[in-house]
């Protein structure tokens, strides 16, 4: 663990760490996501509820978490401010657009369906946990 990450874990003792994407290649392609967070366009994300039931740390309102680059160096710190659990097919356009990655709900559906298919399976009625967050610190 890097010294910077150790200091951040000390500053935010309840923080979990996470990475955008599910592979080094996708993470590199998703560096644009970090830019979206930094610009304020991306203020939300979502994940499959099954992943949280299988051990992935559950987001908590008020907790600050550390987003990492794929090499485990800190990229930024976010604070969860809202959580909504719903079916995949109940995600609204406003929720999808808050993720900042797509220009439409249809685009969000396509991208997230592909992601979930690669990571445990997809169903339109699968439960997802949508998270709104604020940017707290940026390590550029």
PDB file of C-alpha atoms in Angstrom:
ATOM      1  CA  UNK A   1       0.000   0.000   0.000  1.00  0.00           C
ATOM      2  CA  UNK A   2       1.381   3.385  -0.967  1.00  0.00           C
ATOM      3  CA  UNK A   3       2.179   5.993   1.671  1.00  0.00           C
ATOM      4  CA  UNK A   4      -0.479   8.278   0.207  1.00  0.00           C
ATOM      5  CA  UNK A   5      -3.107   5.547   0.510  1.00  0.00           C
ATOM      6  CA  UNK A   6      -1.999   4.783   4.083  1.00  0.00           C
ATOM      7  CA  UNK A   7      -2.414   8.458   4.992  1.00  0.00           C
ATOM      8  CA  UNK A   8      -5.846   8.575   3.385  1.00  0.00           C
ATOM      9  CA  UNK A   9      -6.968   5.440   5.218  1.00  0.00           C
ATOM     10  CA  UNK A  10      -5.834   7.138   8.439  1.00  0.00           C
ATOM     11  CA  UNK A  11      -7.711  10.355   7.531  1.00  0.00           C
ATOM     12  CA  UNK A  12     -10.833   8.398   6.473  1.00  0.00           C
ATOM     13  CA  UNK A  13     -10.766   5.313   8.739  1.00  0.00           C
ATOM     14  CA  UNK A  14     -14.136   3.948   7.558  1.00  0.00           C
ATOM     15  CA  UNK A  15     -13.354   4.459   3.857  1.00  0.00           C
ATOM     16  CA  UNK A  16     -13.571   1.592   1.425  1.00  0.00           C
ATOM     17  CA  UNK A  17     -11.480   1.575  -1.740  1.00  0.00           C
ATOM     18  CA  UNK A  18     -12.833   0.862  -5.210  1.00  0.00           C
ATOM     19  CA  UNK A  19     -11.915   1.100  -8.876  1.00  0.00           C
ATOM     20  CA  UNK A  20     -14.015   2.168 -11.840  1.00  0.00           C
ATOM     21  CA  UNK A  21     -14.223  -0.687 -14.338  1.00  0.00           C
ATOM     22  CA  UNK A  22     -13.683  -4.438 -14.162  1.00  0.00           C
ATOM     23  CA  UNK A  23     -10.257  -4.807 -15.802  1.00  0.00           C
ATOM     24  CA  UNK A  24      -7.026  -2.902 -16.290  1.00  0.00           C
ATOM     25  CA  UNK A  25      -7.979  -2.233 -19.921  1.00  0.00           C
ATOM     26  CA  UNK A  26     -11.427  -0.928 -19.047  1.00  0.00           C
ATOM     27  CA  UNK A  27     -10.039   1.080 -16.160  1.00  0.00           C
ATOM     28  CA  UNK A  28      -7.559   2.745 -18.516  1.00  0.00           C
ATOM     29  CA  UNK A  29     -10.351   3.501 -20.959  1.00  0.00           C
ATOM     30  CA  UNK A  30     -12.413   4.810 -18.078  1.00  0.00           C
ATOM     31  CA  UNK A  31      -9.855   7.418 -17.046  1.00  0.00           C
ATOM     32  CA  UNK A  32     -12.389   9.621 -18.734  1.00  0.00           C
ATOM     33  CA  UNK A  33     -14.745   8.696 -15.871  1.00  0.00           C
ATOM     34  CA  UNK A  34     -12.403  10.285 -13.386  1.00  0.00           C
ATOM     35  CA  UNK A  35     -12.380  13.391 -15.558  1.00  0.00           C
ATOM     36  CA  UNK A  36     -16.203  13.323 -15.533  1.00  0.00           C
ATOM     37  CA  UNK A  37     -16.195  13.153 -11.721  1.00  0.00           C
ATOM     38  CA  UNK A  38     -13.653  15.976 -11.533  1.00  0.00           C
ATOM     39  CA  UNK A  39     -15.729  18.141 -13.869  1.00  0.00           C
ATOM     40  CA  UNK A  40     -18.932  17.499 -11.925  1.00  0.00           C
ATOM     41  CA  UNK A  41     -20.679  15.710 -14.793  1.00  0.00           C
ATOM     42  CA  UNK A  42     -20.491  12.282 -13.110  1.00  0.00           C
ATOM     43  CA  UNK A  43     -22.145  12.418  -9.688  1.00  0.00           C
ATOM     44  CA  UNK A  44     -23.508   8.868  -9.492  1.00  0.00           C
ATOM     45  CA  UNK A  45     -22.744   5.209 -10.099  1.00  0.00           C
ATOM     46  CA  UNK A  46     -24.506   1.893  -9.614  1.00  0.00           C
ATOM     47  CA  UNK A  47     -23.780  -1.749  -8.992  1.00  0.00           C
ATOM     48  CA  UNK A  48     -25.573  -5.069  -8.820  1.00  0.00           C
ATOM     49  CA  UNK A  49     -27.043  -5.765  -5.386  1.00  0.00           C
ATOM     50  CA  UNK A  50     -25.804  -9.377  -5.698  1.00  0.00           C
ATOM     51  CA  UNK A  51     -22.218  -8.069  -5.632  1.00  0.00           C
ATOM     52  CA  UNK A  52     -22.828  -6.396  -2.280  1.00  0.00           C
ATOM     53  CA  UNK A  53     -24.470  -9.568  -0.973  1.00  0.00           C
ATOM     54  CA  UNK A  54     -21.357 -11.481  -2.096  1.00  0.00           C
ATOM     55  CA  UNK A  55     -18.914  -9.358  -0.110  1.00  0.00           C
ATOM     56  CA  UNK A  56     -18.315  -6.131  -2.033  1.00  0.00           C
ATOM     57  CA  UNK A  57     -18.475  -3.277   0.511  1.00  0.00           C
ATOM     58  CA  UNK A  58     -21.937  -1.699   0.604  1.00  0.00           C
ATOM     59  CA  UNK A  59     -21.980   2.078   0.126  1.00  0.00           C
ATOM     60  CA  UNK A  60     -23.222   4.036   3.139  1.00  0.00           C
ATOM     61  CA  UNK A  61     -24.663   7.533   3.173  1.00  0.00           C
ATOM     62  CA  UNK A  62     -22.126   9.885   4.724  1.00  0.00           C
ATOM     63  CA  UNK A  63     -19.149   7.558   4.323  1.00  0.00           C
ATOM     64  CA  UNK A  64     -16.177   8.794   2.325  1.00  0.00           C
ATOM     65  CA  UNK A  65     -14.539   6.285  -0.004  1.00  0.00           C
ATOM     66  CA  UNK A  66     -11.329   6.298  -2.010  1.00  0.00           C
ATOM     67  CA  UNK A  67     -11.393   5.718  -5.769  1.00  0.00           C
ATOM     68  CA  UNK A  68      -8.183   4.102  -6.979  1.00  0.00           C
ATOM     69  CA  UNK A  69      -6.427   3.949 -10.299  1.00  0.00           C
ATOM     70  CA  UNK A  70      -5.918   0.364 -11.484  1.00  0.00           C
ATOM     71  CA  UNK A  71      -2.374   0.442 -10.001  1.00  0.00           C
ATOM     72  CA  UNK A  72      -3.899   1.114  -6.529  1.00  0.00           C
ATOM     73  CA  UNK A  73      -2.815   4.753  -6.360  1.00  0.00           C
ATOM     74  CA  UNK A  74      -5.500   7.137  -5.051  1.00  0.00           C
ATOM     75  CA  UNK A  75      -7.411   9.141  -7.636  1.00  0.00           C
ATOM     76  CA  UNK A  76     -10.064  10.862  -5.540  1.00  0.00           C
ATOM     77  CA  UNK A  77     -12.268  10.697  -2.450  1.00  0.00           C
ATOM     78  CA  UNK A  78     -16.058  10.739  -2.724  1.00  0.00           C
ATOM     79  CA  UNK A  79     -18.839  10.954  -0.142  1.00  0.00           C
ATOM     80  CA  UNK A  80     -22.066   8.999  -0.634  1.00  0.00           C
ATOM     81  CA  UNK A  81     -25.095  11.277  -0.280  1.00  0.00           C
ATOM     82  CA  UNK A  82     -27.986   9.155  -1.656  1.00  0.00           C
ATOM     83  CA  UNK A  83     -28.723   5.471  -2.248  1.00  0.00           C
ATOM     84  CA  UNK A  84     -31.621   3.977  -4.214  1.00  0.00           C
ATOM     85  CA  UNK A  85     -32.198   0.251  -4.615  1.00  0.00           C
ATOM     86  CA  UNK A  86     -34.424  -0.658  -7.550  1.00  0.00           C
ATOM     87  CA  UNK A  87     -34.750  -3.017 -10.489  1.00  0.00           C
ATOM     88  CA  UNK A  88     -32.454  -2.403 -13.476  1.00  0.00           C
ATOM     89  CA  UNK A  89     -35.487  -1.580 -15.627  1.00  0.00           C
ATOM     90  CA  UNK A  90     -36.694   0.981 -13.039  1.00  0.00           C
ATOM     91  CA  UNK A  91     -33.608   3.205 -13.314  1.00  0.00           C
ATOM     92  CA  UNK A  92     -34.883   6.583 -14.491  1.00  0.00           C
ATOM     93  CA  UNK A  93     -33.374   8.791 -17.144  1.00  0.00           C
ATOM     94  CA  UNK A  94     -32.364  11.303 -14.454  1.00  0.00           C
ATOM     95  CA  UNK A  95     -30.540   8.553 -12.545  1.00  0.00           C
ATOM     96  CA  UNK A  96     -28.793   7.315 -15.700  1.00  0.00           C
ATOM     97  CA  UNK A  97     -27.742  10.787 -16.804  1.00  0.00           C
ATOM     98  CA  UNK A  98     -26.338  11.556 -13.332  1.00  0.00           C
ATOM     99  CA  UNK A  99     -23.757   8.839 -14.022  1.00  0.00           C
ATOM    100  CA  UNK A 100     -22.412  11.169 -16.719  1.00  0.00           C
ATOM    101  CA  UNK A 101     -21.332   8.431 -19.110  1.00  0.00           C
ATOM    102  CA  UNK A 102     -24.227   8.428 -21.564  1.00  0.00           C
ATOM    103  CA  UNK A 103     -26.465  10.948 -23.280  1.00  0.00           C
ATOM    104  CA  UNK A 104     -29.606   8.822 -22.964  1.00  0.00           C
ATOM    105  CA  UNK A 105     -31.290   6.155 -20.889  1.00  0.00           C
ATOM    106  CA  UNK A 106     -30.968   3.745 -23.832  1.00  0.00           C
ATOM    107  CA  UNK A 107     -27.199   4.269 -23.923  1.00  0.00           C
ATOM    108  CA  UNK A 108     -27.012   3.672 -20.176  1.00  0.00           C
ATOM    109  CA  UNK A 109     -29.035   0.457 -20.582  1.00  0.00           C
ATOM    110  CA  UNK A 110     -26.715  -0.867 -23.316  1.00  0.00           C
ATOM    111  CA  UNK A 111     -23.478  -0.106 -21.447  1.00  0.00           C
ATOM    112  CA  UNK A 112     -24.643  -1.372 -18.077  1.00  0.00           C
ATOM    113  CA  UNK A 113     -26.260  -4.479 -19.531  1.00  0.00           C
ATOM    114  CA  UNK A 114     -22.919  -5.412 -21.153  1.00  0.00           C
ATOM    115  CA  UNK A 115     -21.080  -4.749 -17.883  1.00  0.00           C
ATOM    116  CA  UNK A 116     -23.471  -6.879 -15.824  1.00  0.00           C
ATOM    117  CA  UNK A 117     -23.396  -9.683 -18.423  1.00  0.00           C
ATOM    118  CA  UNK A 118     -19.597  -9.827 -18.033  1.00  0.00           C
ATOM    119  CA  UNK A 119     -19.826  -9.748 -14.244  1.00  0.00           C
ATOM    120  CA  UNK A 120     -22.286 -12.344 -13.027  1.00  0.00           C
ATOM    121  CA  UNK A 121     -25.239 -12.089 -15.365  1.00  0.00           C
ATOM    122  CA  UNK A 122     -27.982  -9.738 -16.401  1.00  0.00           C
ATOM    123  CA  UNK A 123     -31.743  -9.618 -16.095  1.00  0.00           C
ATOM    124  CA  UNK A 124     -34.017  -6.595 -16.620  1.00  0.00           C
ATOM    125  CA  UNK A 125     -35.507  -7.212 -13.177  1.00  0.00           C
ATOM    126  CA  UNK A 126     -32.154  -7.580 -11.378  1.00  0.00           C
ATOM    127  CA  UNK A 127     -31.713  -5.380  -8.325  1.00  0.00           C
ATOM    128  CA  UNK A 128     -29.207  -2.539  -8.590  1.00  0.00           C
ATOM    129  CA  UNK A 129     -27.966  -0.065  -6.007  1.00  0.00           C
ATOM    130  CA  UNK A 130     -27.671   3.455  -7.421  1.00  0.00           C
ATOM    131  CA  UNK A 131     -25.414   5.852  -5.538  1.00  0.00           C
ATOM    132  CA  UNK A 132     -25.162   9.640  -5.721  1.00  0.00           C
ATOM    133  CA  UNK A 133     -21.885  11.102  -4.432  1.00  0.00           C
ATOM    134  CA  UNK A 134     -19.962  14.334  -3.946  1.00  0.00           C
ATOM    135  CA  UNK A 135     -16.309  14.858  -4.815  1.00  0.00           C
ATOM    136  CA  UNK A 136     -14.363  15.545  -1.588  1.00  0.00           C
ATOM    137  CA  UNK A 137     -10.688  15.356  -2.643  1.00  0.00           C
ATOM    138  CA  UNK A 138      -8.948  15.069  -5.995  1.00  0.00           C
ATOM    139  CA  UNK A 139      -5.415  13.710  -6.384  1.00  0.00           C
ATOM    140  CA  UNK A 140      -5.193  14.638 -10.078  1.00  0.00           C
TER     141      UNK A 140
END
